[in-house]
Short mmCIF file of C-alpha atoms and ligand atoms in Angstrom, two decimals:
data_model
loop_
_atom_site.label_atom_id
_atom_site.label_comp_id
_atom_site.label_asym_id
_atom_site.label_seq_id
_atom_site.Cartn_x
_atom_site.Cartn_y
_atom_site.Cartn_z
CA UNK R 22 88.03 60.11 -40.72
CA UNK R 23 85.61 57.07 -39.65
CA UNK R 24 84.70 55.85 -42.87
CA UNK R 25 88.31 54.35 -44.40
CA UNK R 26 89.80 51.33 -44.60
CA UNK R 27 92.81 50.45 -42.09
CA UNK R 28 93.25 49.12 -39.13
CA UNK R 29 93.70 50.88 -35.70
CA UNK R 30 95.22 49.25 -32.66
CA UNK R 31 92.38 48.83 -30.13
CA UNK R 32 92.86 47.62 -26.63
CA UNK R 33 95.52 45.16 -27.26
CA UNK R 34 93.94 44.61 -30.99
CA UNK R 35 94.40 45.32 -34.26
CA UNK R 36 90.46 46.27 -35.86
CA UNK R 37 89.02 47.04 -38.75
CA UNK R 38 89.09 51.06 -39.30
CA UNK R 39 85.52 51.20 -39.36
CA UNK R 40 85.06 49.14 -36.17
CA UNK R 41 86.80 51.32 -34.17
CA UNK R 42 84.06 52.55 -31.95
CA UNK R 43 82.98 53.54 -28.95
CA UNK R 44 79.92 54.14 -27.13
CA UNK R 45 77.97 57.89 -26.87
CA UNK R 46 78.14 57.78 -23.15
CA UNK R 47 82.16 57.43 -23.00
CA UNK R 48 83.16 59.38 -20.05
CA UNK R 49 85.94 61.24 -21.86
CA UNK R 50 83.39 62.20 -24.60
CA UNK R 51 81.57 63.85 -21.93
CA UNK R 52 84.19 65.50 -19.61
CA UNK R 53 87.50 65.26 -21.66
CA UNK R 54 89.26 63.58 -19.12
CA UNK R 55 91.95 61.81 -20.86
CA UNK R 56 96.14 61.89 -22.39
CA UNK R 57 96.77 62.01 -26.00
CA UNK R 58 100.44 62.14 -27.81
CA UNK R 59 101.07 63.32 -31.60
CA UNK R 60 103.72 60.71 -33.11
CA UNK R 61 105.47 60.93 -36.32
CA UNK R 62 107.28 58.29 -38.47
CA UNK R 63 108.99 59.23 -41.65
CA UNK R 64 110.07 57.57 -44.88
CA UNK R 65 114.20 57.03 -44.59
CA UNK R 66 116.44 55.46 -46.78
CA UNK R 67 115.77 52.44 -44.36
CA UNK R 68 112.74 52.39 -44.29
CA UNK R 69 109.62 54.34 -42.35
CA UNK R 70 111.00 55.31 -38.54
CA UNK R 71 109.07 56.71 -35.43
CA UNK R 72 110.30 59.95 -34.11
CA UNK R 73 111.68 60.08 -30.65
CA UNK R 74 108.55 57.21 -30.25
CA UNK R 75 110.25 56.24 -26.41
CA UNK R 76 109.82 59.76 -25.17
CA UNK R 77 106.28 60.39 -26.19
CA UNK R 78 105.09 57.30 -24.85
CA UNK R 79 106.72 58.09 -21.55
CA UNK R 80 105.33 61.84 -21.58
CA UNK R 81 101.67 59.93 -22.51
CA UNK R 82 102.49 57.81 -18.97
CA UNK R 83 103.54 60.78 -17.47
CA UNK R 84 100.43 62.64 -18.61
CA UNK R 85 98.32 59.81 -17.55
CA UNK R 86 99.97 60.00 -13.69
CA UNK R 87 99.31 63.45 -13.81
CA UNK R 88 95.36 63.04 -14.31
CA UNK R 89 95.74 59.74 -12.35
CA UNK R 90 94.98 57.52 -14.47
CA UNK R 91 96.17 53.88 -14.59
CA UNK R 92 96.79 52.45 -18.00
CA UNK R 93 96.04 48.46 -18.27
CA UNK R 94 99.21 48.39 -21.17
CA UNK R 95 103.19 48.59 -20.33
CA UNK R 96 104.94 51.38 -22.13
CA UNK R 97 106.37 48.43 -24.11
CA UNK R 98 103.00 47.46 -25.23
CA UNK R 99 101.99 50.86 -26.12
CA UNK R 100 105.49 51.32 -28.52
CA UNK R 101 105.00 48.17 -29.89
CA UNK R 102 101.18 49.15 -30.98
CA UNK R 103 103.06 52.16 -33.00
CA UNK R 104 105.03 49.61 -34.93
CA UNK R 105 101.75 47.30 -35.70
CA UNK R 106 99.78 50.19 -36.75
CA UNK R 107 102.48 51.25 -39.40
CA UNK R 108 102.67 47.44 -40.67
CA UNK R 109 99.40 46.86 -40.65
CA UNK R 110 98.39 49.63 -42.71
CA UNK R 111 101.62 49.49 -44.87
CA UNK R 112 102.53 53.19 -44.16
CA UNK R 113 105.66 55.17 -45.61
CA UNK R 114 104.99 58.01 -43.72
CA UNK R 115 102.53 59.14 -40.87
CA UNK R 116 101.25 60.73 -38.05
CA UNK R 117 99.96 58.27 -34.96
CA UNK R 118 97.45 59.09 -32.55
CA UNK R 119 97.92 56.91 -29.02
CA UNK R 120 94.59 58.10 -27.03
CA UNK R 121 93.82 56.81 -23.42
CA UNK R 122 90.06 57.12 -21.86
CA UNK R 123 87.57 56.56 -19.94
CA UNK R 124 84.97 54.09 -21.02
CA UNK R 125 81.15 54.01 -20.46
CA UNK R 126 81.10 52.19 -17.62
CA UNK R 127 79.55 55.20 -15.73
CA UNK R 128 78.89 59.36 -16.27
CA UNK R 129 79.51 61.85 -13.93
CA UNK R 130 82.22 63.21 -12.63
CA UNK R 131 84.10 60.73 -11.24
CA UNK R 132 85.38 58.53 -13.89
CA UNK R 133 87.35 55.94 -11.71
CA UNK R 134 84.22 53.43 -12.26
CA UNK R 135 84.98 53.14 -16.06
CA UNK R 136 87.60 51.08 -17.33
CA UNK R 137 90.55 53.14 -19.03
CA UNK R 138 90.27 52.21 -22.98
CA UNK R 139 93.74 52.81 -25.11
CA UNK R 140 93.82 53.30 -28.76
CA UNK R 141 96.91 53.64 -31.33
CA UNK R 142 95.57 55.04 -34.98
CA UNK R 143 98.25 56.13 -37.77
CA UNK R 144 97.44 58.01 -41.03
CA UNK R 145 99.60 59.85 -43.65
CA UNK R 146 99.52 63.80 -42.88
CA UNK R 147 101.73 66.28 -44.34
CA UNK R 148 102.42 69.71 -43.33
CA UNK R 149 100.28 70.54 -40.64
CA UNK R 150 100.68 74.76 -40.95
CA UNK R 151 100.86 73.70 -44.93
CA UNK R 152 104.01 73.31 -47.12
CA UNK R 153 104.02 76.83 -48.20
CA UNK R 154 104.12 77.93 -44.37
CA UNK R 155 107.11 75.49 -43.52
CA UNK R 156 108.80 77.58 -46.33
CA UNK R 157 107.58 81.22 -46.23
CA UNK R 158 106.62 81.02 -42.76
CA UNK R 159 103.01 81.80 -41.02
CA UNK R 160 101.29 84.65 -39.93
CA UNK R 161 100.49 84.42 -35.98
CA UNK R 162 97.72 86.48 -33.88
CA UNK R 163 98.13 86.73 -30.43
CA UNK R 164 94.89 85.26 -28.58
CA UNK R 165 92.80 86.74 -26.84
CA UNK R 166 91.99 83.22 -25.22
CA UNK R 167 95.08 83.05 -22.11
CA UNK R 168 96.84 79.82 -21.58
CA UNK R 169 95.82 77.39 -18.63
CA UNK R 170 96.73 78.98 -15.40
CA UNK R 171 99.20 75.92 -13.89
CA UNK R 172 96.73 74.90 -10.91
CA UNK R 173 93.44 74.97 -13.13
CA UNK R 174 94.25 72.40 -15.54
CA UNK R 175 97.54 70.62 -15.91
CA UNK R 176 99.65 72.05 -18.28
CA UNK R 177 102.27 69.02 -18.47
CA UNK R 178 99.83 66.82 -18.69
CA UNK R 179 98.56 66.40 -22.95
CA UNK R 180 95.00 66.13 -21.80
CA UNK R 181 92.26 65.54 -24.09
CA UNK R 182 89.95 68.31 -21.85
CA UNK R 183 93.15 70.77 -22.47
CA UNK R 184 92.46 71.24 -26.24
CA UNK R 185 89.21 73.50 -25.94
CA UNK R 186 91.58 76.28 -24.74
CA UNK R 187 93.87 75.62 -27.82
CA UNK R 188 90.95 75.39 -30.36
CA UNK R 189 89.46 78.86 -29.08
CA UNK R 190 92.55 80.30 -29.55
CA UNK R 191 93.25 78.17 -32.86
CA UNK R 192 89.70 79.42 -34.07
CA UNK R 193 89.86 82.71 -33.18
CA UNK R 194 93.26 83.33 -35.24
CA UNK R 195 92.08 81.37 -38.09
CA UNK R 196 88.63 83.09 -38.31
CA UNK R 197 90.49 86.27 -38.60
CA UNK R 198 92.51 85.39 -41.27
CA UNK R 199 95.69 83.92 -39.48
CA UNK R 200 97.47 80.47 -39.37
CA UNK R 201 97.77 79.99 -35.82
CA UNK R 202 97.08 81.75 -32.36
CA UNK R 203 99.67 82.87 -29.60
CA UNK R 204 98.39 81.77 -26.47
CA UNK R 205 99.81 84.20 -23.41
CA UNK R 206 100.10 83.26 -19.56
CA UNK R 207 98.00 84.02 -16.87
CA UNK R 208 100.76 86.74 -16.92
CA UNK R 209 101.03 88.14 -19.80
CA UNK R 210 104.34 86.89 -21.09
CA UNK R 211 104.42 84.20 -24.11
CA UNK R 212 103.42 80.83 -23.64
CA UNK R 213 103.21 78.84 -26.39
CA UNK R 214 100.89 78.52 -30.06
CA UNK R 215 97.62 76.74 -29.78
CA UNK R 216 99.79 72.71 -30.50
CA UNK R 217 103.09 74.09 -30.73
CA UNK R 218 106.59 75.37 -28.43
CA UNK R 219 108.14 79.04 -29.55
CA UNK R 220 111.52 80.15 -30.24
CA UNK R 221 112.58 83.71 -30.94
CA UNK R 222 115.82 84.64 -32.67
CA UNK R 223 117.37 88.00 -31.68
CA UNK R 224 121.12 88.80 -32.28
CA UNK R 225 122.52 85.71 -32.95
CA UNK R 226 120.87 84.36 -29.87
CA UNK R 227 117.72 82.00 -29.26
CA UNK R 228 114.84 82.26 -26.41
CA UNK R 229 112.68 80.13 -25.48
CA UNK R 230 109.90 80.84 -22.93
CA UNK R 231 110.53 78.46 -19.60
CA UNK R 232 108.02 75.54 -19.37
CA UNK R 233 105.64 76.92 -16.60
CA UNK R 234 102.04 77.10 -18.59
CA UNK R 235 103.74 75.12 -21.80
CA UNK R 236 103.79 71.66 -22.81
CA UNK R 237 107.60 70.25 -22.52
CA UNK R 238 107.64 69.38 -26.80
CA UNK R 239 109.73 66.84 -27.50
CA UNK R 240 110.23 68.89 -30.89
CA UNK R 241 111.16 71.93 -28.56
CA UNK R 242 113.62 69.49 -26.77
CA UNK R 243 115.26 68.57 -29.98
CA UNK R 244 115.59 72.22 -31.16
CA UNK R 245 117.51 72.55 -27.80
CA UNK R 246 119.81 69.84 -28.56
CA UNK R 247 120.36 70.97 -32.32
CA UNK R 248 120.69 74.73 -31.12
CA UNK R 249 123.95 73.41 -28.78
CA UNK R 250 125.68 71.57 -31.47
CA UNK R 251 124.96 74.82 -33.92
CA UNK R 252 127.15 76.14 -30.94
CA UNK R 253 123.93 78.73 -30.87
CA UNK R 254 123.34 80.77 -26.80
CA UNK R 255 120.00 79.73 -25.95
CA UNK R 256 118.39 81.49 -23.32
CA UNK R 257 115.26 80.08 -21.51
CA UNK R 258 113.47 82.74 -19.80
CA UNK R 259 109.49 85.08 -19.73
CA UNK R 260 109.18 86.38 -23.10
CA UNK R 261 106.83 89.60 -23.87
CA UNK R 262 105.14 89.93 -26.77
CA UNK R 263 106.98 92.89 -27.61
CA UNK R 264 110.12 90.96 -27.96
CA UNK R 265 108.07 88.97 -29.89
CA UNK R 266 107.36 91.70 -32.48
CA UNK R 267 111.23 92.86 -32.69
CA UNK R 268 112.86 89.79 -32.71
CA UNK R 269 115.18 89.31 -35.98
CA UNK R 270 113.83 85.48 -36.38
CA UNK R 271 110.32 83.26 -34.33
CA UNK R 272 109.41 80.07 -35.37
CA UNK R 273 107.35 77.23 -33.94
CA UNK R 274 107.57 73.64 -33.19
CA UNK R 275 105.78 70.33 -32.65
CA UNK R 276 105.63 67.04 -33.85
CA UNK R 277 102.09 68.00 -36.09
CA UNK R 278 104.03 71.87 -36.81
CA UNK R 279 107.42 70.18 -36.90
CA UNK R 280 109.86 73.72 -37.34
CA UNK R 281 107.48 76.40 -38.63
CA UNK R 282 108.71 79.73 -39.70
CA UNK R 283 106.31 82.77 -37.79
CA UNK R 284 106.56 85.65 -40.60
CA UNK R 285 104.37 87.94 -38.99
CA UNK R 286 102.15 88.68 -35.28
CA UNK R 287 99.67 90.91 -34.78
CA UNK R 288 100.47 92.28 -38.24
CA UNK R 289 103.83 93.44 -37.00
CA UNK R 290 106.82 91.23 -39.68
CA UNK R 291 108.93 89.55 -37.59
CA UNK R 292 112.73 90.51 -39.17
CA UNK R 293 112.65 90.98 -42.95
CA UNK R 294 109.29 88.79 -42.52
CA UNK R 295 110.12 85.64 -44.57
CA UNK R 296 112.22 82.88 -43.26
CA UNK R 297 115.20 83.78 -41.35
CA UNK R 298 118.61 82.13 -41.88
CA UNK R 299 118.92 80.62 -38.13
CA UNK R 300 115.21 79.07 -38.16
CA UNK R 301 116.17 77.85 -42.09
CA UNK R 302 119.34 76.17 -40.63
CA UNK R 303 117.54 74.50 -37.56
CA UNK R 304 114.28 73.14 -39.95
CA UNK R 305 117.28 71.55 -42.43
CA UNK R 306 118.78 69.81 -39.52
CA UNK R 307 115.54 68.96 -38.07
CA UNK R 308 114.44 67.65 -41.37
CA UNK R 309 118.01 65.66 -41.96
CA UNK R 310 117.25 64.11 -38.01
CA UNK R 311 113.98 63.07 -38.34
CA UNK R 312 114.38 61.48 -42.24
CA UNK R 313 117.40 59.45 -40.63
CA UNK R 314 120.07 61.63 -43.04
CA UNK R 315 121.99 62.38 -39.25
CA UNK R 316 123.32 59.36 -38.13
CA UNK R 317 124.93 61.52 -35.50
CA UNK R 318 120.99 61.41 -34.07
CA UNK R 319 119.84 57.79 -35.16
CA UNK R 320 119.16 56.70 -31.59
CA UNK R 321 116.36 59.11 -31.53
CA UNK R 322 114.86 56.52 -34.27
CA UNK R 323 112.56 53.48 -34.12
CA UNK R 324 112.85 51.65 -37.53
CA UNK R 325 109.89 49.90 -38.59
CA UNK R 326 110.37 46.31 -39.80
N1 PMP F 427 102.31 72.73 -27.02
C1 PMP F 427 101.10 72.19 -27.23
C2 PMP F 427 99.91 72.79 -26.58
C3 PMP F 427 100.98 71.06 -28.06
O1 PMP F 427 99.78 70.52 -28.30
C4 PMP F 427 102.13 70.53 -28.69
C5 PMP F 427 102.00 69.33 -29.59
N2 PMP F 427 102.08 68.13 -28.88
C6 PMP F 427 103.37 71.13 -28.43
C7 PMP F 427 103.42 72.23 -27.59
C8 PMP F 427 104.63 70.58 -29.03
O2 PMP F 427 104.95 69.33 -28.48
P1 PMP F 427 105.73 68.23 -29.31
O3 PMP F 427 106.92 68.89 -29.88
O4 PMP F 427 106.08 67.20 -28.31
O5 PMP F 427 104.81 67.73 -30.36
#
């Protein structure tokens, strides 16, 4: 991804892709201490527009006084570096990549001697489970990696050090043949896929498992707020795999997964094991929201111009 022409928003400055560097001893490199957000902006008939781009910059603040970590940029700043990243690289479409770390100042384990580095990249991405699993839906493995226990690392928090549980699990599942890993609790009961928020179907009615060990998605948020005006019961509570396996409908979501169908876990089909009609009807609206074809939901859109 280095070697590419672009620019990336770099500490206050926009620099040439291929400039955007940092140092081998970068504290974060080392120890993964650091708060990360996945953005989207898509093309609408107006022209490209960031996703919900207020709320993830507050959750990266939020994620970043979590870890306690002070960012030298206003919240302002770091929205406005969204919006010079998609000009300056003349994107239709993209995903963005706002990063906060430590700098090289100084290893070991205490990282408050290094200065606290912030960095806004943008690059077209499609389908991130693939087009054909947006449509069909995925096949899912539960993992035998668990999700973070709440007091060993912070689960609200979108920490950089966070993602080697996800990638285990997101390895695992995808060595043995599967799209994506189902991460369980310290518990036992469903937490969440390696990047994305689940949703179960079952009788007309949806479930979501509560927040405790998973990331509060901002997708998962607006699946909650679509869900109400489908008029749909949705019911946050501890989900078991098992009602995993005989739920009528499951899908995923996430900004990078956006509203992915789960066909199958553990090699059980989840309902008739294609899309189901409540998870189809949820992805259109999604879809319609975030392409600005809802002007019921425009507020939740940033134009870029
Ligand atoms: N859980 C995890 C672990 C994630 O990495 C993500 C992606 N940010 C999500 C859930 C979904 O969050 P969002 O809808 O805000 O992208």
């Amino acid at each position: 991804m280095a070697d590419r022409d672009g620019y990336i928003w770099y500490d206050g400055k926009l620099v040439d892709w291929r400039d955007a560097t940092t140092h081998v001893l970068t504290h974060t490199l080392h120890y993964g201490m650091g708060v990360f957000e996945g953005v989207r902006a898509y093309e609408t008939p107006k022209g490209p527009a960031i996703f919900r781009l207020q709320d993830h910059t507050e959750r990266l603040f939020r994620s970043a006084k979590i870890l306690g970590m002070a960012l030298p940029f206003s919240p302002e700043q770091i929205s406005q570096a969204h919006l010079d990243v998609v000009k300056a690289n003349d994107l239709k479409s993209c995903y963005f990549r706002p990063m906060a770390f430590y700098g090289s100042g100084k290893l070991g384990v205490a990282p408050m001697k290094n200065d606290v580095q912030v960095i806004v990249a943008a690059w077209p991405w499609g389908a991130y489970l693939g087009e054909e699993g947006l449509e069909k839906g995925i096949r899912v493995k539960t993992s035998s990696f668990t999700r973070h226990h709440v007091n060993i690392t912070m689960c609200k928090a979108k920490a950089n050090g966070n993602y080697m549980n996800s990638i285990l699990a997101n390895n695992e599942a995808t060595a043995d043949g599967y799209d994506e890993a189902l991460l369980l609790d310290v518990d036992g009961f469903v937490a969440e896929g390696s990047g994305e928020n689940i949703f179960i179907v079952r009788k007309g009615k949806l479930y979501t498992p509560d927040l405790t060990s998973a990331l509060e998605g901002i997708t998962r948020d607006t699946v909650v707020q679509i869900a109400k005006e489908m008029g749909l019961e949705l019911i946050e509570k501890r989900i078991t795999r098992d009602e995993v396996y005989s739920a009528d409908e499951a899908f995923f979501t996430g900004t990078a997964a956006e509203v992915t169908p789960i066909r199958e876990l553990d090699r059980r089909p989840i309902g008739a094991g294609s899309r189901g009609p409540i998870t189809a009807e949820i992805q259109k609206r999604y879809f319609n929201i975030v392409k600005g074809l809802d002007a019921e939901h425009e507020h939740w859109l940033t134009y870029v111009k």
